[in-house]
Amino acid sequence: MSIPLRVLFVEDMEEDVILMVRELKRGGFEPTWLRVETEPDMEQALRDKWDIVISDYSMPMFSAVDALELVKRQSDQIPFIIVSGAIGEQTAVEVMKAGAQDYFLKSSIARLPIAVERELRDALVRRKQRASAAALREMQARFYAFMNTAPMPAWIKDADLRYLYVNPAQSAFFGMTPSDMIGMSDFDLMSSGAAQNTEANDRMILQTNREMHTQETVFDANHNPKIMDMVRFPIGSDGKILAAGLAMDVTEHVNSQKELEQSVQRQKILASRVIEVQERERQHLARGLHDDVGQSLTALKINLETIKKTGSLEGPSLQNGIDIVSSVLSQVRSLSLDLRPPQLDNLGLIATLRSYVENKSQLANVKGWFESSSLTEQLHPDIENTCFRIVQEAVTNILRHAKAGNIWVQVGQRQGQLHVSIRDDGKGFDIEQARSNAISGISFGLLNMEERAVLVGGNMDITSAPDAGVEIVFQLPVAPVMRRA
């Protein structure tokens, strides 16, 4: 079965073309052909698709070198064979360097089918190689496009664990460019301890040829610790195993999770403390009413019964009764003060807080600064009482522990919330340690204030650091809000 073949002949002698066509047919081809002998004709012919170009070396109006150049400009994948009546060895070498696939003399025309078959086969191989190379380049381009825009750091290291490739996210993490990091090791980027740990993990994946998931703390270019989820895995390259990896910054997630766990723990403690405080206050009232007021009223009843029996108002019973009533009034007043300071009803919240801050600061020889804005909404008595108690406890703690020179208290109302800020310039403290102490049951200073705010539906934020003072900011609703457990 003949093989279809489209041939473009560049030849000024039609007889020579006919001879070559005949040889191709003898070789098992079924040629469809066209002969051209000028550059314009060849340019026009190259608009069609050809399997091979066969050209004479020298023609009156054209040459094989010019034809070859034209083919390379149009489609360098078409095989180009030179068939000439006479061609020197030096010339043959030059045309082969220029891109011709083969050449031979017209006297050896019988080998044309073999040469054509070989060149078609080689051209197919070259096309496949070009397609593979193009696919590889496209794949590499996609890889680099993906990795260069990926937000997570990525890298590849050689067998000596030096960086062969890093994406911009990885280099930016260390404050460098990708080219800066090529050839570096982790000992050039990290502390020795962190680098040793990283190297041990890399060597493990090279030895086991398995991926590894870890969570590590790495310092970035600004010396900030970042908690990174690392995925390391081996990849093959030229028969060698390389260490590759990806990382994701989970610092915020881990810290949020830790804060959530601490918050849940605090809420549990606060819930139990709220119940404890309620029970303690009830016990205090019950004990005061039973032990003091109750006993006094019992004694008064006995005196009144004595007066009734004797029918006389003379004697000690009447005076004892008067003394007992005075004692009961004092006891009731004390219990009332524990429940709610009377100044709140007489002066209002703002005036009561101002008087308290100024008086306490003056007694402690500390400068007290009080600032307030008008309250646009009427506050529930329980909110006023809670606010006063929190400020009272905060100021007491500052005067007792902070060694401050100034205390600032600001009170205002915004968007239906009572906003209060208490700040000092004292020695400050470690909040996490204080919370840990509270959770451990060592100290309940912070929890006492927080539980009061939470009990009425408010919230509190405390910021401090050693030698940096303390700021306590809390918000309370205008009326208590019951929170479900």
PDB file of C-alpha atoms in Angstrom, residues 176-430:
ATOM      1  CA  MET A 176      14.471  37.972  51.421  1.00  0.00           C
ATOM      2  CA  THR A 177      13.929  37.391  47.711  1.00  0.00           C
ATOM      3  CA  PRO A 178      13.766  33.850  46.274  1.00  0.00           C
ATOM      4  CA  SER A 179      17.175  34.236  44.632  1.00  0.00           C
ATOM      5  CA  ASP A 180      18.684  35.286  47.982  1.00  0.00           C
ATOM      6  CA  MET A 181      17.720  31.991  49.592  1.00  0.00           C
ATOM      7  CA  ILE A 182      18.969  29.629  46.886  1.00  0.00           C
ATOM      8  CA  GLY A 183      21.920  27.654  48.269  1.00  0.00           C
ATOM      9  CA  MET A 184      21.178  28.568  51.891  1.00  0.00           C
ATOM     10  CA  SER A 185      20.486  26.092  54.661  1.00  0.00           C
ATOM     11  CA  ASP A 186      18.174  26.546  57.634  1.00  0.00           C
ATOM     12  CA  PHE A 187      21.216  27.273  59.795  1.00  0.00           C
ATOM     13  CA  ASP A 188      21.572  30.508  57.784  1.00  0.00           C
ATOM     14  CA  LEU A 189      17.976  31.478  58.615  1.00  0.00           C
ATOM     15  CA  MET A 190      17.061  30.142  62.053  1.00  0.00           C
ATOM     16  CA  SER A 191      18.475  29.676  65.506  1.00  0.00           C
ATOM     17  CA  SER A 192      20.642  26.598  65.869  1.00  0.00           C
ATOM     18  CA  GLY A 193      18.009  24.739  67.879  1.00  0.00           C
ATOM     19  CA  ALA A 194      15.220  25.402  65.373  1.00  0.00           C
ATOM     20  CA  ALA A 195      17.535  24.592  62.446  1.00  0.00           C
ATOM     21  CA  GLN A 196      18.588  21.281  64.017  1.00  0.00           C
ATOM     22  CA  ASN A 197      14.943  20.320  64.528  1.00  0.00           C
ATOM     23  CA  THR A 198      14.100  21.244  60.923  1.00  0.00           C
ATOM     24  CA  GLU A 199      17.076  19.345  59.556  1.00  0.00           C
ATOM     25  CA  ALA A 200      16.157  16.245  61.579  1.00  0.00           C
ATOM     26  CA  ASN A 201      12.625  16.305  60.133  1.00  0.00           C
ATOM     27  CA  ASP A 202      13.936  16.769  56.573  1.00  0.00           C
ATOM     28  CA  ARG A 203      16.365  13.884  56.909  1.00  0.00           C
ATOM     29  CA  MET A 204      13.602  11.701  58.280  1.00  0.00           C
ATOM     30  CA  ILE A 205      11.479  12.120  55.146  1.00  0.00           C
ATOM     31  CA  LEU A 206      14.526  11.478  52.937  1.00  0.00           C
ATOM     32  CA  GLN A 207      15.316   8.284  54.829  1.00  0.00           C
ATOM     33  CA  THR A 208      11.753   6.965  55.088  1.00  0.00           C
ATOM     34  CA  ASN A 209      10.563   8.358  51.732  1.00  0.00           C
ATOM     35  CA  ARG A 210       7.313   9.301  53.457  1.00  0.00           C
ATOM     36  CA  GLU A 211       5.573  12.577  54.161  1.00  0.00           C
ATOM     37  CA  MET A 212       5.556  14.143  57.620  1.00  0.00           C
ATOM     38  CA  HIS A 213       3.155  16.549  59.315  1.00  0.00           C
ATOM     39  CA  THR A 214       4.445  18.730  62.166  1.00  0.00           C
ATOM     40  CA  GLN A 215       3.586  21.965  63.945  1.00  0.00           C
ATOM     41  CA  GLU A 216       6.607  24.169  64.637  1.00  0.00           C
ATOM     42  CA  THR A 217       7.306  27.650  65.938  1.00  0.00           C
ATOM     43  CA  VAL A 218       9.511  29.699  63.579  1.00  0.00           C
ATOM     44  CA  PHE A 219      10.570  33.328  63.938  1.00  0.00           C
ATOM     45  CA  ASP A 220       9.870  35.516  60.909  1.00  0.00           C
ATOM     46  CA  ALA A 221      11.940  38.402  59.562  1.00  0.00           C
ATOM     47  CA  ASN A 222      10.524  40.714  62.263  1.00  0.00           C
ATOM     48  CA  HIS A 223      11.491  38.231  65.010  1.00  0.00           C
ATOM     49  CA  ASN A 224       7.840  37.404  65.668  1.00  0.00           C
ATOM     50  CA  PRO A 225       7.147  33.776  66.625  1.00  0.00           C
ATOM     51  CA  LYS A 226       4.821  32.102  64.147  1.00  0.00           C
ATOM     52  CA  ILE A 227       3.172  28.739  64.689  1.00  0.00           C
ATOM     53  CA  MET A 228       3.408  26.901  61.361  1.00  0.00           C
ATOM     54  CA  ASP A 229       1.689  23.727  60.212  1.00  0.00           C
ATOM     55  CA  MET A 230       4.383  21.954  58.154  1.00  0.00           C
ATOM     56  CA  VAL A 231       3.914  19.267  55.521  1.00  0.00           C
ATOM     57  CA  ARG A 232       7.187  17.750  54.321  1.00  0.00           C
ATOM     58  CA  PHE A 233       7.395  15.174  51.539  1.00  0.00           C
ATOM     59  CA  PRO A 234      10.045  13.603  49.283  1.00  0.00           C
ATOM     60  CA  ILE A 235      10.097  14.221  45.528  1.00  0.00           C
ATOM     61  CA  GLY A 236      12.253  12.608  42.842  1.00  0.00           C
ATOM     62  CA  SER A 237      14.478  14.532  40.446  1.00  0.00           C
ATOM     63  CA  ASP A 238      17.035  12.983  38.052  1.00  0.00           C
ATOM     64  CA  GLY A 239      17.166   9.836  40.164  1.00  0.00           C
ATOM     65  CA  LYS A 240      17.694  11.806  43.376  1.00  0.00           C
ATOM     66  CA  ILE A 241      15.277  12.301  46.251  1.00  0.00           C
ATOM     67  CA  LEU A 242      14.738  15.920  47.259  1.00  0.00           C
ATOM     68  CA  ALA A 243      13.034  17.318  50.347  1.00  0.00           C
ATOM     69  CA  ALA A 244      10.027  19.515  49.629  1.00  0.00           C
ATOM     70  CA  GLY A 245       7.565  21.183  51.935  1.00  0.00           C
ATOM     71  CA  LEU A 246       4.629  23.498  52.447  1.00  0.00           C
ATOM     72  CA  ALA A 247       3.774  25.574  55.503  1.00  0.00           C
ATOM     73  CA  MET A 248       0.680  27.361  56.734  1.00  0.00           C
ATOM     74  CA  ASP A 249       0.614  30.064  59.397  1.00  0.00           C
ATOM     75  CA  VAL A 250      -1.841  28.914  62.074  1.00  0.00           C
ATOM     76  CA  THR A 251      -0.688  31.309  64.800  1.00  0.00           C
ATOM     77  CA  GLU A 252      -3.984  33.165  64.960  1.00  0.00           C
ATOM     78  CA  HIS A 253      -5.994  29.949  64.888  1.00  0.00           C
ATOM     79  CA  VAL A 254      -3.938  28.307  67.641  1.00  0.00           C
ATOM     80  CA  ASN A 255      -4.016  31.428  69.809  1.00  0.00           C
ATOM     81  CA  SER A 256      -7.748  31.794  69.237  1.00  0.00           C
ATOM     82  CA  GLN A 257      -8.246  28.165  70.203  1.00  0.00           C
ATOM     83  CA  LYS A 258      -6.151  28.694  73.313  1.00  0.00           C
ATOM     84  CA  GLU A 259      -8.086  31.850  74.176  1.00  0.00           C
ATOM     85  CA  LEU A 260     -11.350  29.998  73.590  1.00  0.00           C
ATOM     86  CA  GLU A 261     -10.305  27.195  75.919  1.00  0.00           C
ATOM     87  CA  GLN A 262      -9.256  29.725  78.551  1.00  0.00           C
ATOM     88  CA  SER A 263     -12.499  31.622  78.049  1.00  0.00           C
ATOM     89  CA  VAL A 264     -14.541  28.463  78.504  1.00  0.00           C
ATOM     90  CA  GLN A 265     -12.571  27.674  81.627  1.00  0.00           C
ATOM     91  CA  ARG A 266     -13.102  31.207  82.940  1.00  0.00           C
ATOM     92  CA  GLN A 267     -16.808  31.006  82.152  1.00  0.00           C
ATOM     93  CA  LYS A 268     -17.058  27.786  84.112  1.00  0.00           C
ATOM     94  CA  ILE A 269     -15.266  29.362  87.060  1.00  0.00           C
ATOM     95  CA  LEU A 270     -17.324  32.536  86.762  1.00  0.00           C
ATOM     96  CA  ALA A 271     -20.536  30.527  86.674  1.00  0.00           C
ATOM     97  CA  SER A 272     -19.573  28.655  89.806  1.00  0.00           C
ATOM     98  CA  ARG A 273     -18.356  31.872  91.421  1.00  0.00           C
ATOM     99  CA  VAL A 274     -21.611  33.665  90.606  1.00  0.00           C
ATOM    100  CA  ILE A 275     -23.559  30.950  92.349  1.00  0.00           C
ATOM    101  CA  GLU A 276     -21.078  31.011  95.217  1.00  0.00           C
ATOM    102  CA  VAL A 277     -21.349  34.795  95.587  1.00  0.00           C
ATOM    103  CA  GLN A 278     -25.136  34.668  95.471  1.00  0.00           C
ATOM    104  CA  GLU A 279     -25.197  31.979  98.130  1.00  0.00           C
ATOM    105  CA  ARG A 280     -22.645  33.852 100.242  1.00  0.00           C
ATOM    106  CA  GLU A 281     -24.635  37.067 100.083  1.00  0.00           C
ATOM    107  CA  ARG A 282     -27.828  35.197 100.950  1.00  0.00           C
ATOM    108  CA  GLN A 283     -26.083  33.505 103.864  1.00  0.00           C
ATOM    109  CA  HIS A 284     -24.746  36.896 105.007  1.00  0.00           C
ATOM    110  CA  LEU A 285     -28.233  38.410 104.927  1.00  0.00           C
ATOM    111  CA  ALA A 286     -29.770  35.370 106.566  1.00  0.00           C
ATOM    112  CA  ARG A 287     -27.145  35.347 109.296  1.00  0.00           C
ATOM    113  CA  GLY A 288     -27.507  39.068 109.868  1.00  0.00           C
ATOM    114  CA  LEU A 289     -31.269  38.844 110.052  1.00  0.00           C
ATOM    115  CA  HIS A 290     -31.236  35.737 112.243  1.00  0.00           C
ATOM    116  CA  ASP A 291     -28.297  36.333 114.539  1.00  0.00           C
ATOM    117  CA  ASP A 292     -28.496  40.100 114.944  1.00  0.00           C
ATOM    118  CA  VAL A 293     -31.876  41.472 113.961  1.00  0.00           C
ATOM    119  CA  GLY A 294     -33.772  38.334 114.975  1.00  0.00           C
ATOM    120  CA  GLN A 295     -32.169  38.085 118.397  1.00  0.00           C
ATOM    121  CA  SER A 296     -32.604  41.797 119.024  1.00  0.00           C
ATOM    122  CA  LEU A 297     -36.280  41.633 118.096  1.00  0.00           C
ATOM    123  CA  THR A 298     -36.670  38.598 120.394  1.00  0.00           C
ATOM    124  CA  ALA A 299     -35.134  40.568 123.265  1.00  0.00           C
ATOM    125  CA  LEU A 300     -37.448  43.506 122.453  1.00  0.00           C
ATOM    126  CA  LYS A 301     -40.434  41.177 122.509  1.00  0.00           C
ATOM    127  CA  ILE A 302     -39.427  39.914 125.971  1.00  0.00           C
ATOM    128  CA  ASN A 303     -39.113  43.485 127.271  1.00  0.00           C
ATOM    129  CA  LEU A 304     -42.505  44.445 125.831  1.00  0.00           C
ATOM    130  CA  GLU A 305     -44.109  41.388 127.443  1.00  0.00           C
ATOM    131  CA  THR A 306     -42.510  42.366 130.769  1.00  0.00           C
ATOM    132  CA  ILE A 307     -43.933  45.879 130.488  1.00  0.00           C
ATOM    133  CA  LYS A 308     -47.357  44.399 129.630  1.00  0.00           C
ATOM    134  CA  LYS A 309     -47.326  42.144 132.685  1.00  0.00           C
ATOM    135  CA  THR A 310     -46.160  44.813 135.119  1.00  0.00           C
ATOM    136  CA  GLY A 311     -48.263  47.509 133.535  1.00  0.00           C
ATOM    137  CA  SER A 312     -45.491  49.951 134.304  1.00  0.00           C
ATOM    138  CA  LEU A 313     -43.307  51.970 131.969  1.00  0.00           C
ATOM    139  CA  GLU A 314     -40.845  52.630 134.721  1.00  0.00           C
ATOM    140  CA  GLY A 315     -37.750  50.506 135.119  1.00  0.00           C
ATOM    141  CA  PRO A 316     -35.031  49.153 132.833  1.00  0.00           C
ATOM    142  CA  SER A 317     -37.297  47.314 130.380  1.00  0.00           C
ATOM    143  CA  LEU A 318     -38.384  50.442 128.512  1.00  0.00           C
ATOM    144  CA  GLN A 319     -34.838  51.783 128.166  1.00  0.00           C
ATOM    145  CA  ASN A 320     -33.594  48.371 127.128  1.00  0.00           C
ATOM    146  CA  GLY A 321     -36.273  48.273 124.467  1.00  0.00           C
ATOM    147  CA  ILE A 322     -35.210  51.675 123.156  1.00  0.00           C
ATOM    148  CA  ASP A 323     -31.577  50.540 123.038  1.00  0.00           C
ATOM    149  CA  ILE A 324     -32.574  47.363 121.206  1.00  0.00           C
ATOM    150  CA  VAL A 325     -34.512  49.349 118.580  1.00  0.00           C
ATOM    151  CA  SER A 326     -31.466  51.590 118.016  1.00  0.00           C
ATOM    152  CA  SER A 327     -29.290  48.499 117.590  1.00  0.00           C
ATOM    153  CA  VAL A 328     -31.752  46.964 115.125  1.00  0.00           C
ATOM    154  CA  LEU A 329     -31.827  50.166 113.088  1.00  0.00           C
ATOM    155  CA  SER A 330     -28.024  50.156 112.978  1.00  0.00           C
ATOM    156  CA  GLN A 331     -27.965  46.505 111.923  1.00  0.00           C
ATOM    157  CA  VAL A 332     -30.559  47.062 109.194  1.00  0.00           C
ATOM    158  CA  ARG A 333     -28.624  50.094 107.949  1.00  0.00           C
ATOM    159  CA  SER A 334     -25.448  48.002 107.746  1.00  0.00           C
ATOM    160  CA  LEU A 335     -27.213  45.283 105.774  1.00  0.00           C
ATOM    161  CA  SER A 336     -28.661  47.929 103.465  1.00  0.00           C
ATOM    162  CA  LEU A 337     -25.223  49.403 102.832  1.00  0.00           C
ATOM    163  CA  ASP A 338     -23.952  45.964 101.861  1.00  0.00           C
ATOM    164  CA  LEU A 339     -26.743  45.669  99.309  1.00  0.00           C
ATOM    165  CA  ARG A 340     -26.549  49.186  97.832  1.00  0.00           C
ATOM    166  CA  PRO A 341     -24.600  52.323  98.843  1.00  0.00           C
ATOM    167  CA  PRO A 342     -27.100  55.060  99.788  1.00  0.00           C
ATOM    168  CA  GLN A 343     -25.035  57.675  97.920  1.00  0.00           C
ATOM    169  CA  LEU A 344     -26.253  56.160  94.654  1.00  0.00           C
ATOM    170  CA  ASP A 345     -29.819  57.087  95.536  1.00  0.00           C
ATOM    171  CA  ASN A 346     -28.938  60.459  97.029  1.00  0.00           C
ATOM    172  CA  LEU A 347     -26.265  61.685  94.600  1.00  0.00           C
ATOM    173  CA  GLY A 348     -26.503  59.453  91.536  1.00  0.00           C
ATOM    174  CA  LEU A 349     -23.865  57.212  89.953  1.00  0.00           C
ATOM    175  CA  ILE A 350     -21.601  59.895  88.440  1.00  0.00           C
ATOM    176  CA  ALA A 351     -21.383  62.021  91.588  1.00  0.00           C
ATOM    177  CA  THR A 352     -20.877  58.948  93.770  1.00  0.00           C
ATOM    178  CA  LEU A 353     -18.012  57.675  91.596  1.00  0.00           C
ATOM    179  CA  ARG A 354     -16.396  61.111  91.411  1.00  0.00           C
ATOM    180  CA  SER A 355     -16.552  61.526  95.189  1.00  0.00           C
ATOM    181  CA  TYR A 356     -15.217  58.035  95.782  1.00  0.00           C
ATOM    182  CA  VAL A 357     -12.271  58.334  93.359  1.00  0.00           C
ATOM    183  CA  GLU A 358     -11.257  61.783  94.590  1.00  0.00           C
ATOM    184  CA  ASN A 359     -11.531  60.923  98.289  1.00  0.00           C
ATOM    185  CA  LYS A 360      -9.692  57.610  98.012  1.00  0.00           C
ATOM    186  CA  SER A 361      -6.932  59.151  95.865  1.00  0.00           C
ATOM    187  CA  GLN A 362      -6.460  62.033  98.271  1.00  0.00           C
ATOM    188  CA  LEU A 363      -6.230  59.720 101.281  1.00  0.00           C
ATOM    189  CA  ALA A 364      -3.620  57.593  99.482  1.00  0.00           C
ATOM    190  CA  ASN A 365      -1.663  60.650  98.281  1.00  0.00           C
ATOM    191  CA  VAL A 366      -2.320  59.711  94.633  1.00  0.00           C
ATOM    192  CA  LYS A 367      -3.617  61.985  91.894  1.00  0.00           C
ATOM    193  CA  GLY A 368      -7.100  60.924  90.912  1.00  0.00           C
ATOM    194  CA  TRP A 369      -8.581  62.058  87.590  1.00  0.00           C
ATOM    195  CA  PHE A 370     -12.279  61.583  86.947  1.00  0.00           C
ATOM    196  CA  GLU A 371     -13.974  62.364  83.647  1.00  0.00           C
ATOM    197  CA  SER A 372     -17.568  61.704  82.654  1.00  0.00           C
ATOM    198  CA  SER A 373     -20.226  62.526  80.096  1.00  0.00           C
ATOM    199  CA  SER A 374     -23.950  62.778  80.696  1.00  0.00           C
ATOM    200  CA  LEU A 375     -25.908  59.540  80.830  1.00  0.00           C
ATOM    201  CA  THR A 376     -28.595  59.603  78.148  1.00  0.00           C
ATOM    202  CA  GLU A 377     -30.533  56.604  79.464  1.00  0.00           C
ATOM    203  CA  GLN A 378     -31.709  55.786  82.955  1.00  0.00           C
ATOM    204  CA  LEU A 379     -29.696  52.960  84.491  1.00  0.00           C
ATOM    205  CA  HIS A 380     -31.246  50.118  86.432  1.00  0.00           C
ATOM    206  CA  PRO A 381     -30.279  50.214  90.136  1.00  0.00           C
ATOM    207  CA  ASP A 382     -28.520  46.848  89.808  1.00  0.00           C
ATOM    208  CA  ILE A 383     -26.357  48.266  86.989  1.00  0.00           C
ATOM    209  CA  GLU A 384     -25.457  51.323  89.065  1.00  0.00           C
ATOM    210  CA  ASN A 385     -24.569  49.129  92.003  1.00  0.00           C
ATOM    211  CA  THR A 386     -22.494  46.750  89.828  1.00  0.00           C
ATOM    212  CA  CYS A 387     -20.611  49.660  88.256  1.00  0.00           C
ATOM    213  CA  PHE A 388     -19.832  51.181  91.643  1.00  0.00           C
ATOM    214  CA  ARG A 389     -18.638  47.862  93.070  1.00  0.00           C
ATOM    215  CA  ILE A 390     -16.323  47.181  90.113  1.00  0.00           C
ATOM    216  CA  VAL A 391     -14.799  50.674  90.295  1.00  0.00           C
ATOM    217  CA  GLN A 392     -14.536  50.320  94.065  1.00  0.00           C
ATOM    218  CA  GLU A 393     -12.664  47.033  93.821  1.00  0.00           C
ATOM    219  CA  ALA A 394     -10.445  48.216  90.953  1.00  0.00           C
ATOM    220  CA  VAL A 395      -9.418  51.438  92.721  1.00  0.00           C
ATOM    221  CA  THR A 396      -8.834  49.544  95.978  1.00  0.00           C
ATOM    222  CA  ASN A 397      -6.558  47.060  94.192  1.00  0.00           C
ATOM    223  CA  ILE A 398      -4.648  49.872  92.459  1.00  0.00           C
ATOM    224  CA  LEU A 399      -4.069  51.751  95.699  1.00  0.00           C
ATOM    225  CA  ARG A 400      -3.097  48.550  97.465  1.00  0.00           C
ATOM    226  CA  HIS A 401      -0.791  46.939  94.889  1.00  0.00           C
ATOM    227  CA  ALA A 402       0.053  49.133  91.867  1.00  0.00           C
ATOM    228  CA  LYS A 403       2.333  51.783  93.417  1.00  0.00           C
ATOM    229  CA  ALA A 404       0.793  54.233  90.951  1.00  0.00           C
ATOM    230  CA  GLY A 405       1.103  58.002  90.914  1.00  0.00           C
ATOM    231  CA  ASN A 406      -2.091  58.605  88.920  1.00  0.00           C
ATOM    232  CA  ILE A 407      -5.491  57.006  88.533  1.00  0.00           C
ATOM    233  CA  TRP A 408      -7.794  57.880  85.625  1.00  0.00           C
ATOM    234  CA  VAL A 409     -11.480  56.947  85.608  1.00  0.00           C
ATOM    235  CA  GLN A 410     -13.728  57.716  82.640  1.00  0.00           C
ATOM    236  CA  VAL A 411     -17.480  57.056  82.513  1.00  0.00           C
ATOM    237  CA  GLY A 412     -19.778  57.489  79.521  1.00  0.00           C
ATOM    238  CA  GLN A 413     -22.735  55.991  77.700  1.00  0.00           C
ATOM    239  CA  ARG A 414     -22.764  54.933  74.057  1.00  0.00           C
ATOM    240  CA  GLN A 415     -25.208  52.872  72.030  1.00  0.00           C
ATOM    241  CA  GLY A 416     -27.186  51.707  75.010  1.00  0.00           C
ATOM    242  CA  GLN A 417     -24.098  50.618  76.963  1.00  0.00           C
ATOM    243  CA  LEU A 418     -22.422  52.086  80.020  1.00  0.00           C
ATOM    244  CA  HIS A 419     -18.696  52.379  79.214  1.00  0.00           C
ATOM    245  CA  VAL A 420     -16.178  52.667  82.048  1.00  0.00           C
ATOM    246  CA  SER A 421     -12.375  52.863  81.865  1.00  0.00           C
ATOM    247  CA  ILE A 422     -10.060  52.631  84.894  1.00  0.00           C
ATOM    248  CA  ARG A 423      -6.366  53.218  84.230  1.00  0.00           C
ATOM    249  CA  ASP A 424      -3.188  53.720  86.271  1.00  0.00           C
ATOM    250  CA  ASP A 425       0.528  54.286  85.693  1.00  0.00           C
ATOM    251  CA  GLY A 426       1.710  51.746  88.229  1.00  0.00           C
ATOM    252  CA  LYS A 427       3.903  48.684  88.011  1.00  0.00           C
ATOM    253  CA  GLY A 428       1.349  46.564  86.156  1.00  0.00           C
ATOM    254  CA  PHE A 429       1.190  42.798  86.267  1.00  0.00           C
ATOM    255  CA  ASP A 430       1.195  39.655  84.136  1.00  0.00           C
TER     256      ASP A 430
END
